[in-house]
Amino acid sequence: MFKKIFGSGKNTPVDIDKDKLPKHVAVIMDGNGRWAKSQGLLRSAGHLAGVKTLKKILRFANDIGIEALTVYAFSTENWKRPKEEVDFLLSLFSEYLAKELDEMNEENVRISFIGDRAGFSEKLQNEMKNAEERLKNNTGIRFTIAANYGGRDEILRAAKKFAEDTNIDAKNLTEADFERYLDTADAPPVDLVIRTSGEMRLSNFLLWQAAYAEFWVTKTPWPNFSTEEFLEAIRSYAARERRFGGV
Ligand code: FPP
């Protein structure tokens, strides 16, 4: 019944045709710190509130039938933050994986990480690997966390991997070949980038993958970002005409 009236949505029906939905949504979850300050709280409280928003948005995106959601959790530049904040964020990743994996599994979510894991402790690297392994046979949304991620760093690492690969001749290298060396090797291209907290920039996020992505920015800081606003971004995307450089 719902299927007939609404084009998409496994559990949460939305009135957008399935073929108009973005396949891959990427989110720059900005504004945790500013939100915390506005509430008279520590920055860490902003990140904790950010995790709550992330859980809500992931569930909703999965429900409405988005194929892939990638979030920017920690950039290669974020190491410049005060040590206490970096340590807090890293411990939050571990805690998140320990606490949320069962529920994600029940909700059929697959998880993966992009970015240079070598920068993390062996313990966190193992937690990441175990999480990926445990949810790998699920068939729902592909949820990717970008951690110690930078678009330039990813492209450079890919170029190094390519240079070490003797199976392919540089002269014959195509874009499709090169993509296989990126961290996102088997993900669809990014259709929509959402950024919260108002800045109009990509901040080294998915430089290759977002080449033709539509952009949607809101002033709302990440902790206050709602499923209604997420849907507004999706609707805005569905109404746009994408030309990929053509006419
Ligand atoms: C940007 O806000 C946010 C981050 C650098 C971290 C994002 C992390 C989370 C939402 C929580 C952890 C995620 C997982 C996957 C457990 P900001 O701190 O730069 O805010 P500001 O620009 O207002 O200072």
PDB file of N, CA and C in Angstrom, residues 119-189:
ATOM      1  N   GLY A 119      47.295   5.818  11.575  1.00  0.00           N
ATOM      2  CA  GLY A 119      47.472   6.881  12.571  1.00  0.00           C
ATOM      3  C   GLY A 119      46.836   6.559  13.909  1.00  0.00           C
ATOM      4  N   PHE A 120      46.034   5.504  13.970  1.00  0.00           N
ATOM      5  CA  PHE A 120      45.329   5.167  15.205  1.00  0.00           C
ATOM      6  C   PHE A 120      46.044   4.060  15.971  1.00  0.00           C
ATOM      7  N   SER A 121      45.658   3.914  17.242  1.00  0.00           N
ATOM      8  CA  SER A 121      46.241   2.841  18.061  1.00  0.00           C
ATOM      9  C   SER A 121      45.850   1.491  17.466  1.00  0.00           C
ATOM     10  N   GLU A 122      46.648   0.482  17.806  1.00  0.00           N
ATOM     11  CA  GLU A 122      46.356  -0.860  17.301  1.00  0.00           C
ATOM     12  C   GLU A 122      44.986  -1.316  17.812  1.00  0.00           C
ATOM     13  N   LYS A 123      44.668  -0.915  19.047  1.00  0.00           N
ATOM     14  CA  LYS A 123      43.384  -1.307  19.658  1.00  0.00           C
ATOM     15  C   LYS A 123      42.226  -0.762  18.823  1.00  0.00           C
ATOM     16  N   LEU A 124      42.288   0.527  18.507  1.00  0.00           N
ATOM     17  CA  LEU A 124      41.195   1.126  17.725  1.00  0.00           C
ATOM     18  C   LEU A 124      41.153   0.530  16.313  1.00  0.00           C
ATOM     19  N   GLN A 125      42.333   0.298  15.740  1.00  0.00           N
ATOM     20  CA  GLN A 125      42.354  -0.319  14.398  1.00  0.00           C
ATOM     21  C   GLN A 125      41.670  -1.686  14.421  1.00  0.00           C
ATOM     22  N   ASN A 126      41.911  -2.450  15.501  1.00  0.00           N
ATOM     23  CA  ASN A 126      41.266  -3.772  15.609  1.00  0.00           C
ATOM     24  C   ASN A 126      39.766  -3.636  15.790  1.00  0.00           C
ATOM     25  N   GLU A 127      39.359  -2.654  16.584  1.00  0.00           N
ATOM     26  CA  GLU A 127      37.915  -2.451  16.798  1.00  0.00           C
ATOM     27  C   GLU A 127      37.229  -2.113  15.474  1.00  0.00           C
ATOM     28  N   MET A 128      37.915  -1.306  14.669  1.00  0.00           N
ATOM     29  CA  MET A 128      37.349  -0.934  13.361  1.00  0.00           C
ATOM     30  C   MET A 128      37.212  -2.171  12.473  1.00  0.00           C
ATOM     31  N   LYS A 129      38.289  -2.947  12.441  1.00  0.00           N
ATOM     32  CA  LYS A 129      38.295  -4.146  11.591  1.00  0.00           C
ATOM     33  C   LYS A 129      37.227  -5.140  12.037  1.00  0.00           C
ATOM     34  N   ASN A 130      37.106  -5.321  13.359  1.00  0.00           N
ATOM     35  CA  ASN A 130      36.111  -6.269  13.869  1.00  0.00           C
ATOM     36  C   ASN A 130      34.692  -5.814  13.558  1.00  0.00           C
ATOM     37  N   ALA A 131      34.472  -4.498  13.664  1.00  0.00           N
ATOM     38  CA  ALA A 131      33.135  -3.962  13.378  1.00  0.00           C
ATOM     39  C   ALA A 131      32.780  -4.221  11.906  1.00  0.00           C
ATOM     40  N   GLU A 132      33.732  -3.945  11.020  1.00  0.00           N
ATOM     41  CA  GLU A 132      33.487  -4.151   9.579  1.00  0.00           C
ATOM     42  C   GLU A 132      33.178  -5.619   9.294  1.00  0.00           C
ATOM     43  N   GLU A 133      33.987  -6.463   9.918  1.00  0.00           N
ATOM     44  CA  GLU A 133      33.872  -7.909   9.723  1.00  0.00           C
ATOM     45  C   GLU A 133      32.493  -8.395  10.193  1.00  0.00           C
ATOM     46  N   ARG A 134      32.104  -7.904  11.375  1.00  0.00           N
ATOM     47  CA  ARG A 134      30.866  -8.397  11.986  1.00  0.00           C
ATOM     48  C   ARG A 134      29.626  -8.012  11.172  1.00  0.00           C
ATOM     49  N   LEU A 135      29.625  -6.838  10.566  1.00  0.00           N
ATOM     50  CA  LEU A 135      28.416  -6.386   9.866  1.00  0.00           C
ATOM     51  C   LEU A 135      28.501  -6.583   8.347  1.00  0.00           C
ATOM     52  N   LYS A 136      29.539  -7.265   7.898  1.00  0.00           N
ATOM     53  CA  LYS A 136      29.806  -7.268   6.449  1.00  0.00           C
ATOM     54  C   LYS A 136      28.744  -7.999   5.612  1.00  0.00           C
ATOM     55  N   ASN A 137      28.005  -8.930   6.216  1.00  0.00           N
ATOM     56  CA  ASN A 137      27.004  -9.655   5.424  1.00  0.00           C
ATOM     57  C   ASN A 137      25.627  -9.010   5.448  1.00  0.00           C
ATOM     58  N   ASN A 138      25.517  -7.864   6.127  1.00  0.00           N
ATOM     59  CA  ASN A 138      24.231  -7.167   6.132  1.00  0.00           C
ATOM     60  C   ASN A 138      23.961  -6.583   4.754  1.00  0.00           C
ATOM     61  N   THR A 139      22.691  -6.237   4.536  1.00  0.00           N
ATOM     62  CA  THR A 139      22.327  -5.786   3.185  1.00  0.00           C
ATOM     63  C   THR A 139      21.704  -4.397   3.180  1.00  0.00           C
ATOM     64  N   GLY A 140      21.665  -3.751   4.357  1.00  0.00           N
ATOM     65  CA  GLY A 140      21.071  -2.410   4.445  1.00  0.00           C
ATOM     66  C   GLY A 140      22.067  -1.333   4.052  1.00  0.00           C
ATOM     67  N   ILE A 141      21.881  -0.170   4.624  1.00  0.00           N
ATOM     68  CA  ILE A 141      22.711   0.987   4.261  1.00  0.00           C
ATOM     69  C   ILE A 141      24.198   0.699   4.491  1.00  0.00           C
ATOM     70  N   ARG A 142      25.015   1.259   3.591  1.00  0.00           N
ATOM     71  CA  ARG A 142      26.474   1.171   3.773  1.00  0.00           C
ATOM     72  C   ARG A 142      26.912   2.438   4.487  1.00  0.00           C
ATOM     73  N   PHE A 143      27.226   2.269   5.745  1.00  0.00           N
ATOM     74  CA  PHE A 143      27.568   3.400   6.596  1.00  0.00           C
ATOM     75  C   PHE A 143      29.088   3.492   6.695  1.00  0.00           C
ATOM     76  N   THR A 144      29.634   4.625   6.270  1.00  0.00           N
ATOM     77  CA  THR A 144      31.085   4.783   6.273  1.00  0.00           C
ATOM     78  C   THR A 144      31.492   5.947   7.165  1.00  0.00           C
ATOM     79  N   ILE A 145      32.430   5.684   8.029  1.00  0.00           N
ATOM     80  CA  ILE A 145      32.949   6.733   8.910  1.00  0.00           C
ATOM     81  C   ILE A 145      34.328   7.145   8.400  1.00  0.00           C
ATOM     82  N   ALA A 146      34.467   8.420   8.074  1.00  0.00           N
ATOM     83  CA  ALA A 146      35.770   8.929   7.648  1.00  0.00           C
ATOM     84  C   ALA A 146      36.544   9.354   8.894  1.00  0.00           C
ATOM     85  N   ALA A 147      37.640   8.665   9.164  1.00  0.00           N
ATOM     86  CA  ALA A 147      38.405   8.923  10.386  1.00  0.00           C
ATOM     87  C   ALA A 147      39.889   8.966  10.033  1.00  0.00           C
ATOM     88  N   ASN A 148      40.578   9.984  10.499  1.00  0.00           N
ATOM     89  CA  ASN A 148      41.916  10.330  10.015  1.00  0.00           C
ATOM     90  C   ASN A 148      41.874  10.363   8.487  1.00  0.00           C
ATOM     91  N   TYR A 149      40.847  11.050   8.010  1.00  0.00           N
ATOM     92  CA  TYR A 149      40.597  11.120   6.576  1.00  0.00           C
ATOM     93  C   TYR A 149      40.887  12.524   6.042  1.00  0.00           C
ATOM     94  N   GLY A 150      41.535  12.560   4.879  1.00  0.00           N
ATOM     95  CA  GLY A 150      41.693  13.796   4.124  1.00  0.00           C
ATOM     96  C   GLY A 150      41.636  13.401   2.660  1.00  0.00           C
ATOM     97  N   GLY A 151      40.931  14.155   1.844  1.00  0.00           N
ATOM     98  CA  GLY A 151      40.787  13.799   0.437  1.00  0.00           C
ATOM     99  C   GLY A 151      42.133  13.753  -0.286  1.00  0.00           C
ATOM    100  N   ARG A 152      42.976  14.736  -0.001  1.00  0.00           N
ATOM    101  CA  ARG A 152      44.296  14.763  -0.672  1.00  0.00           C
ATOM    102  C   ARG A 152      45.143  13.586  -0.219  1.00  0.00           C
ATOM    103  N   ASP A 153      45.082  13.323   1.083  1.00  0.00           N
ATOM    104  CA  ASP A 153      45.851  12.194   1.629  1.00  0.00           C
ATOM    105  C   ASP A 153      45.384  10.893   0.989  1.00  0.00           C
ATOM    106  N   GLU A 154      44.080  10.745   0.815  1.00  0.00           N
ATOM    107  CA  GLU A 154      43.539   9.523   0.215  1.00  0.00           C
ATOM    108  C   GLU A 154      44.027   9.368  -1.230  1.00  0.00           C
ATOM    109  N   ILE A 155      43.994  10.478  -1.985  1.00  0.00           N
ATOM    110  CA  ILE A 155      44.418  10.414  -3.392  1.00  0.00           C
ATOM    111  C   ILE A 155      45.915  10.096  -3.482  1.00  0.00           C
ATOM    112  N   LEU A 156      46.676  10.700  -2.583  1.00  0.00           N
ATOM    113  CA  LEU A 156      48.125  10.436  -2.565  1.00  0.00           C
ATOM    114  C   LEU A 156      48.415   8.977  -2.196  1.00  0.00           C
ATOM    115  N   ARG A 157      47.687   8.463  -1.187  1.00  0.00           N
ATOM    116  CA  ARG A 157      47.892   7.058  -0.817  1.00  0.00           C
ATOM    117  C   ARG A 157      47.507   6.149  -1.981  1.00  0.00           C
ATOM    118  N   ALA A 158      46.426   6.529  -2.694  1.00  0.00           N
ATOM    119  CA  ALA A 158      45.980   5.731  -3.841  1.00  0.00           C
ATOM    120  C   ALA A 158      47.061   5.742  -4.927  1.00  0.00           C
ATOM    121  N   ALA A 159      47.649   6.919  -5.163  1.00  0.00           N
ATOM    122  CA  ALA A 159      48.694   7.027  -6.192  1.00  0.00           C
ATOM    123  C   ALA A 159      49.888   6.152  -5.824  1.00  0.00           C
ATOM    124  N   LYS A 160      50.209   6.119  -4.540  1.00  0.00           N
ATOM    125  CA  LYS A 160      51.344   5.278  -4.102  1.00  0.00           C
ATOM    126  C   LYS A 160      51.020   3.805  -4.315  1.00  0.00           C
ATOM    127  N   LYS A 161      49.780   3.411  -3.958  1.00  0.00           N
ATOM    128  CA  LYS A 161      49.378   2.005  -4.160  1.00  0.00           C
ATOM    129  C   LYS A 161      49.441   1.659  -5.644  1.00  0.00           C
ATOM    130  N   PHE A 162      48.996   2.602  -6.471  1.00  0.00           N
ATOM    131  CA  PHE A 162      49.018   2.361  -7.915  1.00  0.00           C
ATOM    132  C   PHE A 162      50.454   2.175  -8.399  1.00  0.00           C
ATOM    133  N   ALA A 163      51.336   3.059  -7.897  1.00  0.00           N
ATOM    134  CA  ALA A 163      52.741   2.993  -8.333  1.00  0.00           C
ATOM    135  C   ALA A 163      53.387   1.654  -7.954  1.00  0.00           C
ATOM    136  N   GLU A 164      52.896   1.085  -6.863  1.00  0.00           N
ATOM    137  CA  GLU A 164      53.469  -0.203  -6.414  1.00  0.00           C
ATOM    138  C   GLU A 164      52.845  -1.399  -7.127  1.00  0.00           C
ATOM    139  N   ASP A 165      51.731  -1.146  -7.827  1.00  0.00           N
ATOM    140  CA  ASP A 165      51.003  -2.231  -8.481  1.00  0.00           C
ATOM    141  C   ASP A 165      51.584  -2.446  -9.878  1.00  0.00           C
ATOM    142  N   THR A 166      52.206  -3.585 -10.063  1.00  0.00           N
ATOM    143  CA  THR A 166      52.882  -3.812 -11.342  1.00  0.00           C
ATOM    144  C   THR A 166      51.937  -4.418 -12.396  1.00  0.00           C
ATOM    145  N   ASN A 167      50.662  -4.636 -11.990  1.00  0.00           N
ATOM    146  CA  ASN A 167      49.728  -5.290 -12.922  1.00  0.00           C
ATOM    147  C   ASN A 167      49.130  -4.345 -13.951  1.00  0.00           C
ATOM    148  N   ILE A 168      49.316  -3.062 -13.745  1.00  0.00           N
ATOM    149  CA  ILE A 168      48.668  -2.126 -14.672  1.00  0.00           C
ATOM    150  C   ILE A 168      49.648  -1.058 -15.156  1.00  0.00           C
ATOM    151  N   ASP A 169      49.551  -0.786 -16.444  1.00  0.00           N
ATOM    152  CA  ASP A 169      50.475   0.145 -17.090  1.00  0.00           C
ATOM    153  C   ASP A 169      49.908   1.573 -16.971  1.00  0.00           C
ATOM    154  N   ALA A 170      50.725   2.501 -16.495  1.00  0.00           N
ATOM    155  CA  ALA A 170      50.257   3.880 -16.265  1.00  0.00           C
ATOM    156  C   ALA A 170      49.617   4.486 -17.507  1.00  0.00           C
ATOM    157  N   LYS A 171      50.141   4.117 -18.667  1.00  0.00           N
ATOM    158  CA  LYS A 171      49.636   4.720 -19.914  1.00  0.00           C
ATOM    159  C   LYS A 171      48.169   4.367 -20.145  1.00  0.00           C
ATOM    160  N   ASN A 172      47.778   3.189 -19.636  1.00  0.00           N
ATOM    161  CA  ASN A 172      46.404   2.736 -19.874  1.00  0.00           C
ATOM    162  C   ASN A 172      45.463   3.015 -18.704  1.00  0.00           C
ATOM    163  N   LEU A 173      45.955   3.703 -17.707  1.00  0.00           N
ATOM    164  CA  LEU A 173      45.141   3.922 -16.505  1.00  0.00           C
ATOM    165  C   LEU A 173      43.911   4.783 -16.814  1.00  0.00           C
ATOM    166  N   THR A 174      42.739   4.302 -16.393  1.00  0.00           N
ATOM    167  CA  THR A 174      41.507   5.090 -16.574  1.00  0.00           C
ATOM    168  C   THR A 174      41.037   5.577 -15.199  1.00  0.00           C
ATOM    169  N   GLU A 175      40.050   6.474 -15.205  1.00  0.00           N
ATOM    170  CA  GLU A 175      39.494   6.946 -13.928  1.00  0.00           C
ATOM    171  C   GLU A 175      38.923   5.760 -13.152  1.00  0.00           C
ATOM    172  N   ALA A 176      38.233   4.871 -13.866  1.00  0.00           N
ATOM    173  CA  ALA A 176      37.627   3.714 -13.195  1.00  0.00           C
ATOM    174  C   ALA A 176      38.704   2.844 -12.557  1.00  0.00           C
ATOM    175  N   ASP A 177      39.846   2.689 -13.256  1.00  0.00           N
ATOM    176  CA  ASP A 177      40.957   1.914 -12.675  1.00  0.00           C
ATOM    177  C   ASP A 177      41.454   2.595 -11.403  1.00  0.00           C
ATOM    178  N   PHE A 178      41.660   3.907 -11.521  1.00  0.00           N
ATOM    179  CA  PHE A 178      42.272   4.628 -10.401  1.00  0.00           C
ATOM    180  C   PHE A 178      41.386   4.578  -9.161  1.00  0.00           C
ATOM    181  N   GLU A 179      40.068   4.654  -9.385  1.00  0.00           N
ATOM    182  CA  GLU A 179      39.124   4.639  -8.265  1.00  0.00           C
ATOM    183  C   GLU A 179      39.280   3.409  -7.383  1.00  0.00           C
ATOM    184  N   ARG A 180      39.752   2.343  -7.987  1.00  0.00           N
ATOM    185  CA  ARG A 180      39.889   1.104  -7.214  1.00  0.00           C
ATOM    186  C   ARG A 180      40.984   1.198  -6.146  1.00  0.00           C
ATOM    187  N   TYR A 181      41.843   2.193  -6.269  1.00  0.00           N
ATOM    188  CA  TYR A 181      42.910   2.369  -5.276  1.00  0.00           C
ATOM    189  C   TYR A 181      42.475   3.300  -4.131  1.00  0.00           C
ATOM    190  N   LEU A 182      41.306   3.936  -4.317  1.00  0.00           N
ATOM    191  CA  LEU A 182      40.826   4.855  -3.276  1.00  0.00           C
ATOM    192  C   LEU A 182      40.221   4.055  -2.124  1.00  0.00           C
ATOM    193  N   ASP A 183      40.088   4.723  -0.966  1.00  0.00           N
ATOM    194  CA  ASP A 183      39.521   4.034   0.206  1.00  0.00           C
ATOM    195  C   ASP A 183      38.077   3.606  -0.046  1.00  0.00           C
ATOM    196  N   THR A 184      37.401   4.337  -0.940  1.00  0.00           N
ATOM    197  CA  THR A 184      35.972   4.101  -1.178  1.00  0.00           C
ATOM    198  C   THR A 184      35.745   3.145  -2.345  1.00  0.00           C
ATOM    199  N   ALA A 185      36.749   2.331  -2.673  1.00  0.00           N
ATOM    200  CA  ALA A 185      36.739   1.520  -3.899  1.00  0.00           C
ATOM    201  C   ALA A 185      35.376   0.987  -4.354  1.00  0.00           C
ATOM    202  N   ASP A 186      34.565   0.444  -3.439  1.00  0.00           N
ATOM    203  CA  ASP A 186      33.332  -0.157  -3.945  1.00  0.00           C
ATOM    204  C   ASP A 186      32.071   0.639  -3.624  1.00  0.00           C
ATOM    205  N   ALA A 187      32.217   1.920  -3.336  1.00  0.00           N
ATOM    206  CA  ALA A 187      31.031   2.736  -3.019  1.00  0.00           C
ATOM    207  C   ALA A 187      30.559   3.505  -4.251  1.00  0.00           C
ATOM    208  N   PRO A 188      29.259   3.804  -4.333  1.00  0.00           N
ATOM    209  CA  PRO A 188      28.804   4.623  -5.455  1.00  0.00           C
ATOM    210  C   PRO A 188      29.315   6.057  -5.310  1.00  0.00           C
ATOM    211  N   PRO A 189      29.382   6.833  -6.412  1.00  0.00           N
ATOM    212  CA  PRO A 189      29.845   8.218  -6.283  1.00  0.00           C
ATOM    213  C   PRO A 189      28.924   9.002  -5.347  1.00  0.00           C
TER     214      PRO A 189
END
